[in-house]
Coordinates of N, CA and C in Angstrom, one line a residue:
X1 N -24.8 -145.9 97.1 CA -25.8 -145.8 98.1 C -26.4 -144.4 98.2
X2 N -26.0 -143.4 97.3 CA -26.9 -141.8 97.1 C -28.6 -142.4 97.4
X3 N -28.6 -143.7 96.6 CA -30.1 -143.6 96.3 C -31.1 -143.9 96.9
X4 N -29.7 -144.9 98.3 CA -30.8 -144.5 99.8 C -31.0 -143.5 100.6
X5 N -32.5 -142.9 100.5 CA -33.0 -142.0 100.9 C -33.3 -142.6 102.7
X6 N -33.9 -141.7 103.5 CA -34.5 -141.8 104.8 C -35.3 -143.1 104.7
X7 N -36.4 -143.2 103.8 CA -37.0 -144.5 103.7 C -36.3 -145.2 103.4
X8 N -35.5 -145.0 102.3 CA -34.9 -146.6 102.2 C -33.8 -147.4 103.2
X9 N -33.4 -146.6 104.4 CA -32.6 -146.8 105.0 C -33.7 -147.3 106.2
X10 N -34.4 -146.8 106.2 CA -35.4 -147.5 107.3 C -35.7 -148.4 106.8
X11 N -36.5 -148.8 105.8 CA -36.5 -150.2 105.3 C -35.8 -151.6 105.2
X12 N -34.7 -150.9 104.7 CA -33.2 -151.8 105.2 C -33.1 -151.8 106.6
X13 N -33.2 -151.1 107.3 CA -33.0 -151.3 108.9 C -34.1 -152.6 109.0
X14 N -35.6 -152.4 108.6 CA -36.9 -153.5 109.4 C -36.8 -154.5 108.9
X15 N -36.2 -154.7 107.5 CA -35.8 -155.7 106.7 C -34.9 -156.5 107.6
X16 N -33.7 -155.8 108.0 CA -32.7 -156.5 108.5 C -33.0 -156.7 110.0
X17 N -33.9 -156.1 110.4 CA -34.4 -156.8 111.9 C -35.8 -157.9 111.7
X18 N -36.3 -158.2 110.7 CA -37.3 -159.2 110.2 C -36.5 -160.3 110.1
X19 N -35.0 -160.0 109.1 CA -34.1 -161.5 109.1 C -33.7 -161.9 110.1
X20 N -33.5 -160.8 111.1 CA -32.8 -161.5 112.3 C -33.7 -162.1 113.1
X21 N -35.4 -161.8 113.4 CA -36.0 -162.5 114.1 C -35.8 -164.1 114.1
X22 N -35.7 -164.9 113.2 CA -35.5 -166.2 113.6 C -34.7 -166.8 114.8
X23 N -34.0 -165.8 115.7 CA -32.6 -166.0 116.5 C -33.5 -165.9 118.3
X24 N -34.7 -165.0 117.8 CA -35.5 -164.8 118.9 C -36.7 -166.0 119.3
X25 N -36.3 -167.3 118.8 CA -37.4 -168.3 118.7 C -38.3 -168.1 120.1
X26 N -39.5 -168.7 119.7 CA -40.2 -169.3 121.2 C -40.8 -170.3 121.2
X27 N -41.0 -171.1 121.9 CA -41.3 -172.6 122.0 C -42.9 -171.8 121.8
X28 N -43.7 -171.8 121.2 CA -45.4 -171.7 120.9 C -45.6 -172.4 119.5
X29 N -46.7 -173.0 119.3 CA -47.3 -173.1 118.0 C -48.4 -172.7 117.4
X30 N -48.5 -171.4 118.0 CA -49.4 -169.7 117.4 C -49.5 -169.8 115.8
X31 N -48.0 -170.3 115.5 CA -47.6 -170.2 114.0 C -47.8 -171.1 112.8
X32 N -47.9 -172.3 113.7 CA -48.3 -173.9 112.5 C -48.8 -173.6 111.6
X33 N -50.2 -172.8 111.8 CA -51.5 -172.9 110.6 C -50.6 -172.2 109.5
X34 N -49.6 -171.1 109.8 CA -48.9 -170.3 109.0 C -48.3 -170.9 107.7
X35 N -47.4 -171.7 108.6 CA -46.4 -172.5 107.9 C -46.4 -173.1 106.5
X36 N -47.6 -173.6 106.2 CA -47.7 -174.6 104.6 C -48.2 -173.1 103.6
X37 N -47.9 -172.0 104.1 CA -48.1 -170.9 103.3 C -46.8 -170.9 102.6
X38 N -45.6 -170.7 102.9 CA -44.6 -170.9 102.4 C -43.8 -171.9 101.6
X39 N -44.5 -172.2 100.6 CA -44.6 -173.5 99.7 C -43.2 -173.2 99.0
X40 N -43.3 -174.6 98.5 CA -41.8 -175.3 97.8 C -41.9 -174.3 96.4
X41 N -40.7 -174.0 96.0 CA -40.3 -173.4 94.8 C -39.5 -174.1 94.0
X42 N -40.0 -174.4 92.7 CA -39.2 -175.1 91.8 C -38.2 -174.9 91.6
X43 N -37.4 -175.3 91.5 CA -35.5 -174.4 91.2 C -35.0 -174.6 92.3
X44 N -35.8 -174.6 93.5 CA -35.0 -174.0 94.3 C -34.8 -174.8 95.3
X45 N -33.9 -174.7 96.8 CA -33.7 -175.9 97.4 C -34.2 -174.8 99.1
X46 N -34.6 -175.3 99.8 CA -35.0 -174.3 101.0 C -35.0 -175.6 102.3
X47 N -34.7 -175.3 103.4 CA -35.4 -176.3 104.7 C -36.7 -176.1 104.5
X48 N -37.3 -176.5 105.7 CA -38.9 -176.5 106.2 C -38.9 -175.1 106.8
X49 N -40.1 -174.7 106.9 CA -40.1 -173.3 106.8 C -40.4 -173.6 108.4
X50 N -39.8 -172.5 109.1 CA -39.8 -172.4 110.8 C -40.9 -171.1 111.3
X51 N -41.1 -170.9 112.0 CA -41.7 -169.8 112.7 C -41.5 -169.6 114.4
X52 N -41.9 -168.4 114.7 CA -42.3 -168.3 116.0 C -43.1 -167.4 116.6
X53 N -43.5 -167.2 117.9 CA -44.6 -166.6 118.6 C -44.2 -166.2 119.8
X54 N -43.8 -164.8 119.5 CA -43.2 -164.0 120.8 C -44.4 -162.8 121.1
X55 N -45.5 -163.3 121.4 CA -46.6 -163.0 122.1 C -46.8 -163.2 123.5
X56 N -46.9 -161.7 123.9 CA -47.0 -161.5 125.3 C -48.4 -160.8 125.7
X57 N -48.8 -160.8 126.6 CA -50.5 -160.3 127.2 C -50.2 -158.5 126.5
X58 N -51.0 -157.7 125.4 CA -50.9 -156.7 124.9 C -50.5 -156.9 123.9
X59 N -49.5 -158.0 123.3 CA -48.5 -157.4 122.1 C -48.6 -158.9 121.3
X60 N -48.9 -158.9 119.9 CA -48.9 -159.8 119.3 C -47.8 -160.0 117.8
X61 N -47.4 -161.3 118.0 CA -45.8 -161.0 117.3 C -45.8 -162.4 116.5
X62 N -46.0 -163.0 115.7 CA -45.8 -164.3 115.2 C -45.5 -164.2 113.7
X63 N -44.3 -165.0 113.5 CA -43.4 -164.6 112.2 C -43.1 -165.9 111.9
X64 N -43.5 -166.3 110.5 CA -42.9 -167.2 110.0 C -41.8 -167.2 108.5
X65 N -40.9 -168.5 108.4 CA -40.3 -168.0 107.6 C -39.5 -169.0 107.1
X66 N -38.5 -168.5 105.9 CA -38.1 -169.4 105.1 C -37.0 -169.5 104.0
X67 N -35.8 -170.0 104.3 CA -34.7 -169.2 103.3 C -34.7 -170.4 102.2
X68 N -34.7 -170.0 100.7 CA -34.8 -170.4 99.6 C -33.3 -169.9 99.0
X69 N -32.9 -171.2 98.4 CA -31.3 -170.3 97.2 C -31.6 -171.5 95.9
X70 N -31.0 -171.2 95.4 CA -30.7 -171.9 93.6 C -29.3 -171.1 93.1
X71 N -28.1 -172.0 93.2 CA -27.1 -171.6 93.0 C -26.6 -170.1 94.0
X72 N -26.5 -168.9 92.9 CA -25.8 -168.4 93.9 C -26.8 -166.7 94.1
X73 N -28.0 -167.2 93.9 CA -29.3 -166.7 94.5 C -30.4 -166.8 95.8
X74 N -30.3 -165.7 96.0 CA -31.3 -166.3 97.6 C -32.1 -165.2 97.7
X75 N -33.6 -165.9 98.1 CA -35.1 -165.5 98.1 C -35.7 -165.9 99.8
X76 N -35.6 -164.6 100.6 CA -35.7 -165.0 101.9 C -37.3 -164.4 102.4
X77 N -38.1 -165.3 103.3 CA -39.4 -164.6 102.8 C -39.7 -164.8 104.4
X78 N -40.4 -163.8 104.9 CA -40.9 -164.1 106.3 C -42.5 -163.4 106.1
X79 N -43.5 -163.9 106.9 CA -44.8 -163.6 107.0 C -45.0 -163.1 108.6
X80 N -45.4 -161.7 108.4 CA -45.4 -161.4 110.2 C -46.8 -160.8 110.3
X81 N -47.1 -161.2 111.5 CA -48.4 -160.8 111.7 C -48.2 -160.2 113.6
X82 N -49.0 -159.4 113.9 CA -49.0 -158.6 114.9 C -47.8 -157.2 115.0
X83 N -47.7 -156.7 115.8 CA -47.1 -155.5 116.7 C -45.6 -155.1 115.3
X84 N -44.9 -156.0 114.7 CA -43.7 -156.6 113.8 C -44.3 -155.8 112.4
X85 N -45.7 -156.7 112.6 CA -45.9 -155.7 110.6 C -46.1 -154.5 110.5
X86 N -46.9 -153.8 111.8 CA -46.8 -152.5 112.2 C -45.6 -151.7 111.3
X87 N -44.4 -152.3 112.0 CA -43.4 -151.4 112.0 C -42.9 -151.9 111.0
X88 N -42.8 -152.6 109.8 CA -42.3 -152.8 108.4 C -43.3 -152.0 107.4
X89 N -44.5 -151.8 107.9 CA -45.3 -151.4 107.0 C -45.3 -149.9 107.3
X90 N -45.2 -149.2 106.7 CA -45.1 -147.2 107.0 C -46.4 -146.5 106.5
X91 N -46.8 -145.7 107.6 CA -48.0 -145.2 106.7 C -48.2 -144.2 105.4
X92 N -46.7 -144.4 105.3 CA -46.4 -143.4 103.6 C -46.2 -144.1 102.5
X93 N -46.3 -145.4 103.2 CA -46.3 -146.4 101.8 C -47.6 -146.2 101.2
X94 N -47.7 -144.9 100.3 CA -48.9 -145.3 99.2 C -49.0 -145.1 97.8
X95 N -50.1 -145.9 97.4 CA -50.1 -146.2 96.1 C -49.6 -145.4 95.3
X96 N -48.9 -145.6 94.0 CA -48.6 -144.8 92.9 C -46.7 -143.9 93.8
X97 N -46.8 -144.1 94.9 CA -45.4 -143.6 95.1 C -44.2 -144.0 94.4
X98 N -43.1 -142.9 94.0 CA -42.0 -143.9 93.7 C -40.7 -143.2 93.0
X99 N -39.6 -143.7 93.3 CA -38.3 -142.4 93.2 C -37.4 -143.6 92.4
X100 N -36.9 -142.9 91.4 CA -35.7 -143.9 90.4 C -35.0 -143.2 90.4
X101 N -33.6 -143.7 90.6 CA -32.4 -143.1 90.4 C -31.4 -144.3 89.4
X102 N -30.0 -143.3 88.8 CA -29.6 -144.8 88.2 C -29.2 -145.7 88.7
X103 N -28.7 -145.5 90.5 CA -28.5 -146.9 91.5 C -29.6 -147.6 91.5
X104 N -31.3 -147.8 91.9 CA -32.4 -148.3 91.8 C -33.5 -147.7 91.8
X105 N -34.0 -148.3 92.2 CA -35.7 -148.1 92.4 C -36.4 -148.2 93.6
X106 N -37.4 -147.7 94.4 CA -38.7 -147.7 95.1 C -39.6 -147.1 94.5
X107 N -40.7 -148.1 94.6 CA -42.3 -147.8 94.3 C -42.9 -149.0 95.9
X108 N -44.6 -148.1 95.1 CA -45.3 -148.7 96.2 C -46.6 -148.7 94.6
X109 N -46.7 -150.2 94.4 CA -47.8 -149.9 93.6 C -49.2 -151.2 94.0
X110 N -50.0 -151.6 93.5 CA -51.3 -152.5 93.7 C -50.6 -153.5 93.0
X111 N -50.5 -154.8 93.3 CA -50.1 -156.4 92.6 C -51.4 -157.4 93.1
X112 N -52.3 -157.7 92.2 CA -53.2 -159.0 92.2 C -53.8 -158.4 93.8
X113 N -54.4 -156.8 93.7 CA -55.6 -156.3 95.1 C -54.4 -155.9 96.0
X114 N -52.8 -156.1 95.8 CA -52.5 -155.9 97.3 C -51.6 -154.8 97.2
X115 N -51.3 -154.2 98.0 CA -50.3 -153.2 98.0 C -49.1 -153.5 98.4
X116 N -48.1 -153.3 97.4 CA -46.8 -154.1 97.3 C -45.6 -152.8 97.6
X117 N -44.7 -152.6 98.4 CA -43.7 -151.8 98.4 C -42.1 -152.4 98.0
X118 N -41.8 -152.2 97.1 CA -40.4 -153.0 96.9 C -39.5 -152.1 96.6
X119 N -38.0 -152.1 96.7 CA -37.2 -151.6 96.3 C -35.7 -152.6 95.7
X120 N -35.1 -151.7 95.0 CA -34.3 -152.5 94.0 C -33.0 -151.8 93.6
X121 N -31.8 -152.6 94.2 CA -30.4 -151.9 94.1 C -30.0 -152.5 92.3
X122 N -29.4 -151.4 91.5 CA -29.0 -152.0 90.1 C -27.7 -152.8 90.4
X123 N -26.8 -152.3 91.2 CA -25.3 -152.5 91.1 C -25.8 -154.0 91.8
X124 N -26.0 -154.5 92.8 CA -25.9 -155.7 93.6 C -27.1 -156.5 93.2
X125 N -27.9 -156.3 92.1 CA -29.1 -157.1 91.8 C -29.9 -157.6 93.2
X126 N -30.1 -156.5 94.4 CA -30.6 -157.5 95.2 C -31.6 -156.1 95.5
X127 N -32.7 -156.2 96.4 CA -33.6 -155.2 97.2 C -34.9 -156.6 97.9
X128 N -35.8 -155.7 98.5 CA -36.7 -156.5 99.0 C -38.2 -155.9 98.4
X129 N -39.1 -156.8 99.0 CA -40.5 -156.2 98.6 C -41.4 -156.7 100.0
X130 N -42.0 -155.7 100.4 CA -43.1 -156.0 101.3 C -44.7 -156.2 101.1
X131 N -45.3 -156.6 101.0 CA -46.7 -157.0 100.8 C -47.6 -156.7 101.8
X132 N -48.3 -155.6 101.7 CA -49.2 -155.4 102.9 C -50.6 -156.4 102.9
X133 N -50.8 -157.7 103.9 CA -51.4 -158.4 103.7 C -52.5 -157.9 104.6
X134 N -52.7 -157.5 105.6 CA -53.8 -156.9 106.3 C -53.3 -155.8 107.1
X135 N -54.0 -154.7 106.9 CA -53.5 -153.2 107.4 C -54.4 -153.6 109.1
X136 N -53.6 -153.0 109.7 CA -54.0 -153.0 111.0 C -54.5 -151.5 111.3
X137 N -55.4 -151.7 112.5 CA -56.1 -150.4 112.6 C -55.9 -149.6 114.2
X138 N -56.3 -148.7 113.8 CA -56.1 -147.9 115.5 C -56.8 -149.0 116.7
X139 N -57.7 -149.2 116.6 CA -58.3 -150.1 117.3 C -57.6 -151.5 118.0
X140 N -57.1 -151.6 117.0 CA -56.3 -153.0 117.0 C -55.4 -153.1 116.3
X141 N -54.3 -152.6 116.9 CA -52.8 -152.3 116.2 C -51.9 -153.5 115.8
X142 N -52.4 -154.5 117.0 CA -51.2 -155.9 116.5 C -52.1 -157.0 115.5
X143 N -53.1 -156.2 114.5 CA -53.6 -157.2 113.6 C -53.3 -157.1 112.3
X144 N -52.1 -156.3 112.0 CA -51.5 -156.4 111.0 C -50.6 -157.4 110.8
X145 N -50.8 -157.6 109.3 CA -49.7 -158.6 108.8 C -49.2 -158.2 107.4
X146 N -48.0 -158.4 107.1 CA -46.6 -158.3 105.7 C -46.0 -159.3 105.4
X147 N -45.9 -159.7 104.3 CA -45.0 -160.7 103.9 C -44.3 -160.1 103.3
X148 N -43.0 -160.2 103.8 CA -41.7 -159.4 103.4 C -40.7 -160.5 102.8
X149 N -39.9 -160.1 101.6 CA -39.0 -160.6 100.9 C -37.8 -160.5 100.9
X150 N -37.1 -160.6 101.3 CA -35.6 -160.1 100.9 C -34.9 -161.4 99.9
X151 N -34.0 -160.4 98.7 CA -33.5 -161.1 97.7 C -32.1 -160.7 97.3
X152 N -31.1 -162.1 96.5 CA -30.0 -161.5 96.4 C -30.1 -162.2 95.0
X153 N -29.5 -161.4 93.8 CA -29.1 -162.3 92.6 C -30.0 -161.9 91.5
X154 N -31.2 -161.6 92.2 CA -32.4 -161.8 91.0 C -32.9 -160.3 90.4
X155 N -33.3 -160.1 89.0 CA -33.8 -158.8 88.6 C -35.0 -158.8 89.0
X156 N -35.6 -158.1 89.3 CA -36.3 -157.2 90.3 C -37.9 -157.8 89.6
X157 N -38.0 -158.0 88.4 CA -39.0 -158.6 88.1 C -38.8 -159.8 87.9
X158 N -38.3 -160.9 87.9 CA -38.3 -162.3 88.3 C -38.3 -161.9 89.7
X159 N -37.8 -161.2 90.6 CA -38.1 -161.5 92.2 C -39.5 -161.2 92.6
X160 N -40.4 -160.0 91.6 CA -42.0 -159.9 92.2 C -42.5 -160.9 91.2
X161 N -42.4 -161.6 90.2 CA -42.8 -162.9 89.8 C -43.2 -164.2 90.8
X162 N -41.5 -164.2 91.6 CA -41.4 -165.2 92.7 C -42.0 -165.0 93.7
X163 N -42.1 -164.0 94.6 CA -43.1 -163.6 95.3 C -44.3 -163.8 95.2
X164 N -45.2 -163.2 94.0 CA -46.5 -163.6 94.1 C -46.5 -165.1 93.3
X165 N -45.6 -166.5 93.5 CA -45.9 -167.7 94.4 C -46.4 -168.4 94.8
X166 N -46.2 -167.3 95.9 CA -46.8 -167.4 97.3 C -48.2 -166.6 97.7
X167 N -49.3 -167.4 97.7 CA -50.7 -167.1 97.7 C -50.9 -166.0 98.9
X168 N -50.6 -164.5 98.5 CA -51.1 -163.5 99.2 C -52.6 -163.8 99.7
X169 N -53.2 -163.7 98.7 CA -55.0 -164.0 99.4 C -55.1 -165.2 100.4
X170 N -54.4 -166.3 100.3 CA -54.4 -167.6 101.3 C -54.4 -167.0 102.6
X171 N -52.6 -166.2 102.3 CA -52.0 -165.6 103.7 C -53.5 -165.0 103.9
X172 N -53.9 -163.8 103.8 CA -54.7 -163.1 104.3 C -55.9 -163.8 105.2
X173 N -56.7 -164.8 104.3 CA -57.5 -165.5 105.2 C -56.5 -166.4 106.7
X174 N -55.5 -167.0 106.2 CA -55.4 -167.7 107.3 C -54.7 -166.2 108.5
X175 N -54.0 -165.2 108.3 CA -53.9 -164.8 109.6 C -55.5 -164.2 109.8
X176 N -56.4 -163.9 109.4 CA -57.6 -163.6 110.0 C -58.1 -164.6 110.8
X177 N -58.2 -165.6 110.6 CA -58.6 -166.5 111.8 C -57.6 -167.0 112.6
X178 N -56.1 -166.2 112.3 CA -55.9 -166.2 114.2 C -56.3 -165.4 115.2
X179 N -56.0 -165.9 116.5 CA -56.8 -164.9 117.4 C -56.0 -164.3 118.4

């Protein structure tokens, strides 16, 4: 673990508070339109993808999401939009960044227009990747959205294979027309 630095340990911290959000449900369906974003993966066996909407007057929070395995691999993917992507997404995530050590990897590079942050442990074949799907702005801080990955089993390039999937540009249009 030398090769988690400050960022990577934050990461792992927002990562592991993005998995735990499913525990925080709320009875809203903010999130439906979300949901058929998270499509079926060959190979793989997953439930129906769940979400929720812990939007309060000020603060906008709606996460959806979806655990996928195939044997003794698992590909966990949540899509967050409002106040949540904020704080997964760092504003030092930028392009061309990136530190290798021989435990893993972090970069932040451009994938198919989007700016992708992943990182990648060698010893446990597992790390995550975040996708900045709409940068949120001073103006309007809870209109960002990430589709964040977490992975266990898989080399690091089959896991950003598997990820883009899942139609980043779709996501993008549909959280823009929430309100």
């Amino acid at each position: 673990m030398a090769f988690m630095n400050k960022s990577g340990l934050l990461f792992a911290a927002l990562l592991a508070l993005v998995l735990v959000s499913p525990a925080f449900r709320a009875e809203a369906t903010g999130y439906d339109a979300l949901l058929p974003l998270l499509v079926d993966l060959p190979g793989w066996e997953a439930e129906a993808a769940d979400g929720a909407d812990a939007s309060v007057e000020g603060m906008r929070a709606v996460t959806v999401y979806r655990t996928y395995e195939s044997g003794d691999r698992t590909f966990e993917v949540n899509l967050l939009f409002g106040t949540q992507a904020g704080m997964t997404w760092m504003p030092d995530y930028k392009e061309g960044w990136k530190m290798q050590t021989p435990e893993g990897l972090m970069e932040v590079k451009r994938i198919a227009g989007f700016l992708v942050y992943y990182m990648f442990e060698n010893e446990s074949n597992s790390g995550g990747i975040v996708v900045l799907i709409q940068e949120a702005t001073t103006a309007k801080p809870d209109t960002g959205a990430v589709f964040a990955v977490s992975f266990e089993g898989l080399a690091l390039d089959e896991a950003l294979k598997t990820a883009q999937r899942f139609s980043w540009a779709k996501m993008k249009e549909q959280v823009g027309r929430l309100k």
